[in-house]
CSV table of C-alpha atoms in Angstrom, one decimal:
chain,number,residue,atom,x,y,z
A,1,MET,CA,-0.1,-0.2,0.0
A,2,ILE,CA,1.4,3.3,-1.1
A,3,PRO,CA,1.1,6.5,1.6
A,4,GLY,CA,-1.3,9.2,1.4
A,5,THR,CA,-0.1,12.3,-0.7
A,6,VAL,CA,2.0,15.0,0.8
A,7,VAL,CA,0.3,18.1,-0.1
A,8,THR,CA,2.2,21.5,-0.1
A,9,TYR,CA,-0.4,23.9,-2.1
A,10,PRO,CA,-1.9,25.0,1.3
A,11,ASP,CA,1.4,26.7,2.2
A,12,GLY,CA,0.8,28.6,-1.4
A,13,GLU,CA,3.5,26.4,-3.4
A,14,THR,CA,2.6,25.8,-7.0
A,15,SER,CA,5.6,23.9,-8.0
A,16,SER,CA,7.2,20.7,-6.5
A,17,THR,CA,9.4,17.8,-7.2
A,18,GLY,CA,8.0,14.1,-6.4
A,19,THR,CA,8.7,10.5,-6.9
A,20,VAL,CA,6.1,8.4,-9.0
A,21,LEU,CA,4.7,5.6,-6.6
A,22,GLN,CA,1.8,4.6,-9.0
A,23,VAL,CA,0.3,4.6,-12.4
A,24,THR,CA,-3.4,3.2,-13.1
A,25,PRO,CA,-4.7,3.3,-16.4
A,26,LEU,CA,-8.4,4.9,-16.4
A,27,GLY,CA,-9.3,3.9,-20.0
A,28,ASP,CA,-9.4,6.4,-22.8
A,29,ALA,CA,-5.5,6.4,-22.9
A,30,ARG,CA,-5.4,8.0,-19.7
A,31,SER,CA,-3.5,7.3,-16.9
A,32,ALA,CA,-3.9,8.6,-13.0
A,33,VAL,CA,-0.6,9.2,-11.6
A,34,VAL,CA,0.0,9.5,-8.0
A,35,LEU,CA,3.4,11.3,-6.5
A,36,ASP,CA,5.0,11.1,-2.9
A,37,LEU,CA,4.5,15.0,-2.7
A,38,THR,CA,2.9,17.3,-4.6
A,39,ALA,CA,1.8,21.0,-5.2
A,40,PHE,CA,-1.2,20.5,-7.5
A,41,HIS,CA,-4.7,21.1,-5.7
A,42,PRO,CA,-7.2,18.5,-6.5
A,43,VAL,CA,-10.9,18.9,-6.8
A,44,ASP,CA,-12.2,17.1,-3.9
A,45,THR,CA,-15.1,14.4,-4.3
A,46,ALA,CA,-17.6,15.2,-1.6
A,47,TRP,CA,-17.4,19.0,-1.9
A,48,PRO,CA,-16.2,19.8,-5.0
A,49,ASP,CA,-16.1,23.5,-4.7
A,50,GLN,CA,-12.6,24.7,-6.0
A,51,PRO,CA,-11.9,23.0,-9.0
A,52,ALA,CA,-8.5,21.2,-9.9
A,53,ASP,CA,-5.4,23.5,-10.8
A,54,ARG,CA,-4.0,23.6,-14.3
A,55,GLY,CA,-0.4,22.6,-15.0
A,56,SER,CA,1.8,19.8,-16.0
A,57,LEU,CA,4.4,17.4,-15.2
A,58,ARG,CA,7.9,17.6,-16.5
A,59,LEU,CA,9.7,14.7,-16.6
A,60,ALA,CA,13.5,13.7,-16.3
A,61,ASP,CA,14.2,14.1,-19.9
A,62,GLY,CA,12.2,17.4,-20.0
A,63,THR,CA,9.2,16.4,-21.7
A,64,GLU,CA,6.1,18.5,-20.7
A,65,VAL,CA,2.9,16.4,-20.1
A,66,PRO,CA,-0.2,18.2,-19.7
A,67,ILE,CA,-2.4,17.2,-16.4
A,68,VAL,CA,-5.7,17.2,-17.8
A,69,ASP,CA,-7.4,16.9,-14.2
A,70,ALA,CA,-6.5,16.2,-10.5
A,71,VAL,CA,-8.8,14.1,-8.4
A,72,VAL,CA,-8.9,12.4,-5.0
A,73,GLY,CA,-7.9,8.9,-5.0
A,74,ALA,CA,-8.7,6.6,-2.1
A,75,SER,CA,-8.1,2.8,-0.9
A,76,GLU,CA,-9.5,1.1,2.3
A,77,GLY,CA,-6.7,-1.1,1.7
A,78,GLY,CA,-7.5,-2.3,-1.9
A,79,GLU,CA,-7.3,-0.9,-5.0
A,80,PHE,CA,-7.7,2.7,-5.1
A,81,VAL,CA,-10.5,4.2,-6.7
A,82,PHE,CA,-10.5,7.7,-8.1
A,83,GLY,CA,-12.8,10.9,-8.4
A,84,ALA,CA,-16.7,10.1,-8.5
A,85,ASP,CA,-15.7,6.8,-7.3
A,86,VAL,CA,-14.6,7.7,-4.2
A,87,PRO,CA,-17.3,6.5,-1.6
A,88,VAL,CA,-16.2,8.6,1.7
A,89,ARG,CA,-14.9,11.9,2.6
A,90,THR,CA,-11.4,12.8,2.3
A,91,GLY,CA,-9.8,12.0,5.9
A,92,THR,CA,-12.3,9.3,6.7
A,93,GLU,CA,-10.2,7.2,9.0
A,94,GLY,CA,-9.0,3.9,7.8
A,95,TRP,CA,-8.7,4.8,4.3
A,96,THR,CA,-5.6,6.1,2.3
A,97,PHE,CA,-6.1,9.5,0.2
A,98,VAL,CA,-3.8,10.5,-2.6
A,99,VAL,CA,-3.8,13.3,-5.2
A,100,ALA,CA,-4.1,11.6,-8.6
A,101,HIS,CA,-2.7,13.7,-11.7
A,102,VAL,CA,-4.7,12.5,-14.9
A,103,ILE,CA,-2.6,12.7,-18.0
A,104,GLU,CA,-2.9,11.2,-21.5
A,105,GLY,CA,-0.2,8.5,-21.8
A,106,SER,CA,1.8,7.2,-19.1
A,107,VAL,CA,5.0,7.6,-16.8
A,108,SER,CA,7.3,5.0,-15.1
A,109,VAL,CA,6.6,4.1,-11.3
A,110,GLY,CA,9.9,5.4,-9.7
A,111,GLU,CA,10.6,8.2,-11.8
A,112,LYS,CA,11.2,11.8,-10.7
A,113,VAL,CA,9.0,14.2,-11.9
A,114,SER,CA,8.1,17.9,-11.3
A,115,VAL,CA,4.8,19.5,-11.1
A,116,GLU,CA,3.9,22.9,-12.4
A,117,ALA,CA,0.6,24.5,-11.6
A,118,ASP,CA,-0.5,27.7,-13.3
A,119,ALA,CA,0.3,30.2,-11.0
A,120,ALA,CA,-1.7,32.8,-12.1
A,121,TYR,CA,-5.0,30.6,-12.3
A,122,ARG,CA,-4.0,29.4,-8.9
A,123,ALA,CA,-3.8,33.1,-7.5
A,124,ALA,CA,-7.5,33.8,-9.1
A,125,LEU,CA,-8.9,30.8,-7.4
A,126,SER,CA,-7.3,31.6,-4.1
A,127,ARG,CA,-8.9,35.2,-4.2
A,128,GLY,CA,-12.1,33.7,-5.3
A,129,HIS,CA,-12.4,31.2,-2.6
A,130,THR,CA,-11.1,33.7,0.4
A,131,ALA,CA,-13.7,36.4,-0.9
A,132,CYS,CA,-16.3,33.3,-1.0
A,133,HIS,CA,-15.8,32.8,2.9
A,134,LEU,CA,-15.7,36.3,3.5
A,135,ALA,CA,-18.9,36.5,1.8
A,136,SER,CA,-20.6,33.8,3.7
A,137,LEU,CA,-19.5,35.1,7.0
A,138,ALA,CA,-20.9,38.8,5.9
A,139,LEU,CA,-24.1,37.2,4.8
A,140,ASP,CA,-24.7,35.1,8.2
A,141,ALA,CA,-24.1,38.8,10.1
A,142,ALA,CA,-26.6,40.5,7.7
A,143,LEU,CA,-29.3,38.0,8.8
A,144,ALA,CA,-28.3,37.4,12.5
A,145,GLY,CA,-31.5,39.4,13.0
A,146,ALA,CA,-33.9,36.8,11.1
A,147,TRP,CA,-33.8,33.8,13.7
A,148,LYS,CA,-36.5,33.8,16.4
A,149,LYS,CA,-34.5,30.8,17.8
A,150,ASP,CA,-31.3,29.5,18.6
A,151,ALA,CA,-29.3,28.3,15.9
A,152,PRO,CA,-26.0,26.9,15.4
A,153,LEU,CA,-23.2,29.6,15.4
A,154,ASP,CA,-20.4,30.5,12.3
A,155,ALA,CA,-17.0,31.2,13.2
A,156,LEU,CA,-17.7,34.9,14.3
A,157,GLY,CA,-20.4,33.6,16.6
A,158,MET,CA,-23.4,34.5,14.4
A,159,PRO,CA,-26.1,32.5,13.2
A,160,ALA,CA,-24.9,30.3,10.8
A,161,PHE,CA,-27.5,30.6,7.5
A,162,ASP,CA,-25.0,29.8,5.1
A,163,ALA,CA,-24.0,26.2,6.8
A,164,LEU,CA,-27.7,25.6,7.4
A,165,ALA,CA,-29.0,26.6,4.2
A,166,ILE,CA,-26.2,25.8,1.6
A,167,GLN,CA,-26.6,23.8,-1.4
A,168,GLU,CA,-23.7,23.9,-3.7
A,169,SER,CA,-20.9,26.2,-3.6
A,170,ARG,CA,-18.5,26.8,-6.7
A,171,ILE,CA,-15.3,28.8,-6.7
A,172,HIS,CA,-14.2,30.0,-10.0
A,173,PRO,CA,-11.5,32.7,-10.5
A,174,ASP,CA,-11.9,35.9,-8.6
A,175,GLY,CA,-15.2,34.8,-7.2
A,176,SER,CA,-17.8,32.5,-6.7
A,177,HIS,CA,-21.3,31.2,-6.9
A,178,ASP,CA,-23.3,30.0,-3.8
A,179,VAL,CA,-26.8,28.6,-3.8
A,180,TYR,CA,-29.3,28.5,-0.8
A,181,ARG,CA,-32.0,26.9,-0.1
A,182,ILE,CA,-34.8,28.4,2.3
A,183,GLY,CA,-37.8,25.6,2.8
A,184,LYS,CA,-39.8,24.3,5.8
A,185,SER,CA,-36.7,22.9,7.6
A,186,LEU,CA,-35.3,26.3,7.9
A,187,ARG,CA,-38.2,28.0,9.3
A,188,ARG,CA,-38.5,25.4,11.7
A,189,LYS,CA,-34.9,26.0,12.7
A,190,GLY,CA,-36.4,29.7,13.8
A,191,PHE,CA,-35.1,31.3,10.2
A,192,ASP,CA,-37.7,34.1,8.8
A,193,PRO,CA,-37.8,34.4,5.2
A,194,ALA,CA,-39.0,37.9,5.4
A,195,ALA,CA,-35.6,39.0,6.1
A,196,LEU,CA,-34.9,38.4,2.3
A,197,ASP,CA,-37.8,40.3,0.9
A,198,ASP,CA,-35.5,43.2,0.3
A,199,LEU,CA,-32.3,41.7,-1.5
A,200,PRO,CA,-30.5,45.1,-2.5
A,201,ALA,CA,-30.5,46.4,1.0
A,202,LEU,CA,-29.3,43.0,2.2
A,203,SER,CA,-26.5,43.3,-0.6
A,204,SER,CA,-25.5,46.6,0.6
A,205,GLN,CA,-25.3,45.5,4.2
A,206,ILE,CA,-23.3,42.6,2.8
A,207,ASP,CA,-21.0,44.9,0.7
A,208,ALA,CA,-20.2,47.5,3.4
A,209,LEU,CA,-19.1,44.7,5.8
A,210,LEU,CA,-17.0,43.1,3.3
A,211,ALA,CA,-15.2,46.8,2.5
A,212,GLU,CA,-14.6,47.0,6.1
A,213,TRP,CA,-12.9,43.9,6.2
A,214,VAL,CA,-11.1,44.1,2.7
A,215,ALA,CA,-9.7,47.6,4.2
A,216,ALA,CA,-8.5,45.9,7.6
A,217,GLY,CA,-6.2,43.7,5.3
A,218,GLY,CA,-5.7,41.1,7.9
A,219,ASP,CA,-3.7,38.1,7.6
A,220,VAL,CA,-4.7,34.7,6.2
A,221,ARG,CA,-3.1,31.3,6.8
A,222,ILE,CA,-3.7,27.5,6.9
A,223,ASP,CA,-3.4,25.7,9.7
A,224,ARG,CA,-3.0,21.8,9.6
A,225,ASP,CA,-2.5,19.0,11.4
A,226,GLY,CA,-0.3,17.4,9.2
A,227,GLY,CA,1.2,17.2,5.8
A,228,THR,CA,-0.9,14.9,3.9
A,229,LEU,CA,-4.0,15.4,2.0
A,230,ALA,CA,-6.0,13.3,4.6
A,231,ASP,CA,-5.2,15.4,7.2
A,232,ARG,CA,-7.6,18.4,8.8
A,233,ARG,CA,-6.7,22.0,7.5
A,234,THR,CA,-8.4,25.1,8.5
A,235,TRP,CA,-8.7,28.7,7.1
A,236,VAL,CA,-7.6,31.3,9.3
A,237,CYS,CA,-8.5,34.7,8.8
A,238,THR,CA,-7.8,38.0,11.1
A,239,LEU,CA,-10.6,40.4,10.8
A,240,PRO,CA,-11.0,43.9,12.8
A,241,ASP,CA,-12.9,42.4,15.6
A,242,ALA,CA,-12.2,38.8,15.6
A,243,GLU,CA,-10.3,35.9,14.1
A,244,ALA,CA,-12.4,33.7,12.0
A,245,ARG,CA,-11.5,29.9,11.6
A,246,ILE,CA,-13.4,27.8,8.9
A,247,PRO,CA,-12.5,24.2,8.0
A,248,CYS,CA,-11.1,24.1,4.5
A,249,GLY,CA,-9.4,22.1,2.2
A,250,GLY,CA,-8.6,24.7,-0.4
A,251,THR,CA,-6.3,27.3,-1.3
A,252,HIS,CA,-6.2,31.1,-0.5
A,253,VAL,CA,-4.5,34.3,-0.5
A,254,ALA,CA,-2.0,34.8,2.1
A,255,SER,CA,-3.7,38.5,3.2
A,256,LEU,CA,-6.7,40.4,2.6
A,257,ALA,CA,-4.6,43.2,1.4
A,258,GLU,CA,-4.5,41.3,-1.8
A,259,LEU,CA,-7.9,41.8,-2.6
A,260,GLY,CA,-8.9,45.1,-4.0
A,261,SER,CA,-12.7,44.8,-3.3
A,262,VAL,CA,-15.1,42.1,-2.5
A,263,GLY,CA,-19.0,42.5,-3.7
A,264,VAL,CA,-22.2,40.1,-3.6
A,265,GLU,CA,-25.1,39.7,-6.1
A,266,LEU,CA,-28.4,38.0,-4.4
A,267,VAL,CA,-31.2,36.9,-6.6
A,268,ALA,CA,-34.0,34.8,-5.4
A,269,SER,CA,-36.4,32.5,-7.1
A,270,ALA,CA,-39.3,30.6,-6.2
A,271,VAL,CA,-39.1,26.6,-6.0
A,272,GLU,CA,-40.9,23.7,-4.8
A,273,GLY,CA,-41.5,24.2,-1.2
A,274,GLY,CA,-39.4,27.2,-0.8
A,275,ILE,CA,-37.3,29.9,-1.8
A,276,GLU,CA,-33.7,29.5,-3.8
A,277,VAL,CA,-31.1,32.4,-3.4
A,278,VAL,CA,-28.2,32.3,-5.6
A,279,MET,CA,-25.5,34.7,-3.9
A,280,THR,CA,-22.6,35.7,-6.6
A,281,THR,CA,-19.6,36.9,-5.1
A,282,THR,CA,-17.0,39.0,-7.4
A,283,ALA,CA,-13.2,39.9,-5.9
A,284,THR,CA,-11.0,42.2,-7.8
A,285,PRO,CA,-7.0,41.9,-7.2
A,286,ALA,CA,-5.2,44.6,-5.2
A,287,ARG,CA,-3.6,47.1,-7.6
């Protein structure tokens, strides 16, 4: 059994050198290449919010092989399964988790290869992911008065609307797209949907808080329990009145000073049994 992959992207690395531990044919002339160490961020199976990095493998002879995808691989002691076939969350006890670099063709086990992720694309995703977390916290704060019952709290001690209502989150370069559902379950927990009647006013309230946080330029870091893909990682952000900590396996900026601005747009629509709200978050890089 090969060990879990050591990952360096939480530290902001975009290049690394590693040894090929396993090559698994995937069909269509593609292979899943597992290294002992990588700076390449894969898309997660259970919560695929941040897409995989873009980049390439460089072989010992100088040949550059495009990485067409990067997914999570997992094994409970037998053969590895990859991507959508992984049946458990990354980090589940008793399983080994690896980063699978998907390429067209193959490489040799034992070969030393270099990994190079597109640094500009990574930086844009990192801005988008940090902005997504900030927007979720600002949304929770703006809706704090909409609760008639005690609710679970977020990283800043506000009722956790985002965590309770989120259906889907997708990070993209310099932004994110988050979908929330407000139905009977959320109303039973004490949320008053009337708080969503004036979305422009709510957006303005969120934007004002985001502007305050971005202007403060607080530090951002990733704390982690260990160096492998399976180890728990936490986004930590210094805000004017508190330090926010959110479990997260993605990549982020090192400081809010890297952001020029963050803003949101909210759109609501009626769905069966309730309301769907889409929050589109847009970040601009600092000049």
